[in-house]
Amino acid sequence: MEPIILDGTRTARAIREELKEETRALTERGVEPTLAVVLAGDDPASATYVSMKQKACAQTGVRSEAYALPASASQQEIIDTIASLNARPEVDGILVQHPLPKGLDEMAVMTSIAPGKDVDGVSLASFGALALGVAQYASCTASGIIELLDRYNLPIQGRHTVVVGRSIIVGKPAMLLFLQRNATVTVCHTRTHDLAHHTRQADILVAAAGQPEMITGDMIQRGAVVIDAGCNRIEGRKGDVGDVHFESASRSAFAITPVPGGVGPMTIAMLLRNTIRSAQGRACG
Ligand code: NDP
């Protein structure tokens, strides 16, 4: 049987339509939701992701500002840019495009974002709050995954969720959000022994390892829901490639996200939603 394709593009479009109403109401009150995106370095993939975010902002009535710093920018220069954005009341959200150039302390940079504007939930304060279940904003990718499951009415509570990857930006926040939703969570990483043994037990499998097509059909339990957060560029292949081998995984999965068109658009939709929530907080004074 063909799996259900969890269409992130269509779902994100529906979310953007809902958000447009909210931006309209804010704009009528004189508040224009504003997102500032900080990009450091010259990674072409990062530049593409930033322009996709700006396009989605424009489609939703969110104003966006981009700050492109050269790869030679020092950590202090990036932190100073963030500090100036923190100080401007009309900036509702700040996103620092990940990854930063090598050699920079990403945690120090992320933690310089004011918690109220940390719409991707990457600072120490946001992450701590997420661990305690009281986060204002959680990672957009992890929230986008949960939102996609909810929109397809796929239950989370009690499901064994296996997350492959433990990064600050995807794996760990996904672990915490699934736990909050009463899933039973296993987290795998590079030191996990016999990865396939774990992935085969997943009712919901979240692949966030950054390894092209590493999850193959034989690693998936029949009837599982497979979420592919992977977004990898391979020389000689057009477009982004996921962490899941879509064709073989589709033979076992009950539902599966495509790449592109799965988690990526949902991430951007959550970024818009969080920025608008922050602007709503500003509107309420
Ligand atoms: P990181 O490189 O920061 O983390 C990768 C994680 O996967 C690490 O925890 C690593 O383990 C683990 N891992 C790597 N290889 C293996 C392996 N062979 N077996 C088991 N675990 C492994 O990546 P990110 O979390 O930033 O990104 C993951 C993927 O998600 C990438 O493809 C990225 O492009 C994509 N992404 C997509 C987004 C979207 O909007 N769709 C947004 C952000 C990321 P260890 O900790 O032991 O090193």
GROMACS .gro file of C-alpha atoms in nm, residues 3 8 55 84 91-92 160 174 177 182 191 202-203 266-268 275:
model
   17
    3PRO     CA    1   0.207   0.557   0.228
    8GLY     CA    2   0.463   2.008   0.435
   55LYS     CA    3   0.997   3.520   0.062
   84SER     CA    4   2.156   4.631   1.813
   91VAL     CA    5   1.215   4.395   1.581
   92ASP     CA    6   1.002   4.104   1.704
  160HIS     CA    7   0.760   0.511   2.070
  174ALA     CA    8   1.242   1.726   1.911
  177LEU     CA    9   0.869   1.828   2.249
  182ASN     CA   10   0.376   1.198   2.623
  191ARG     CA   11   2.787   0.640   1.941
  202ALA     CA   12   0.995   0.330   1.617
  203ASP     CA   13   0.626   0.405   1.579
  266MET     CA   14   0.696   2.361   0.819
  267THR     CA   15   1.010   2.505   0.979
  268ILE     CA   16   0.954   2.834   0.798
  275THR     CA   17   0.750   3.608   1.503
   0.00000   0.00000   0.00000
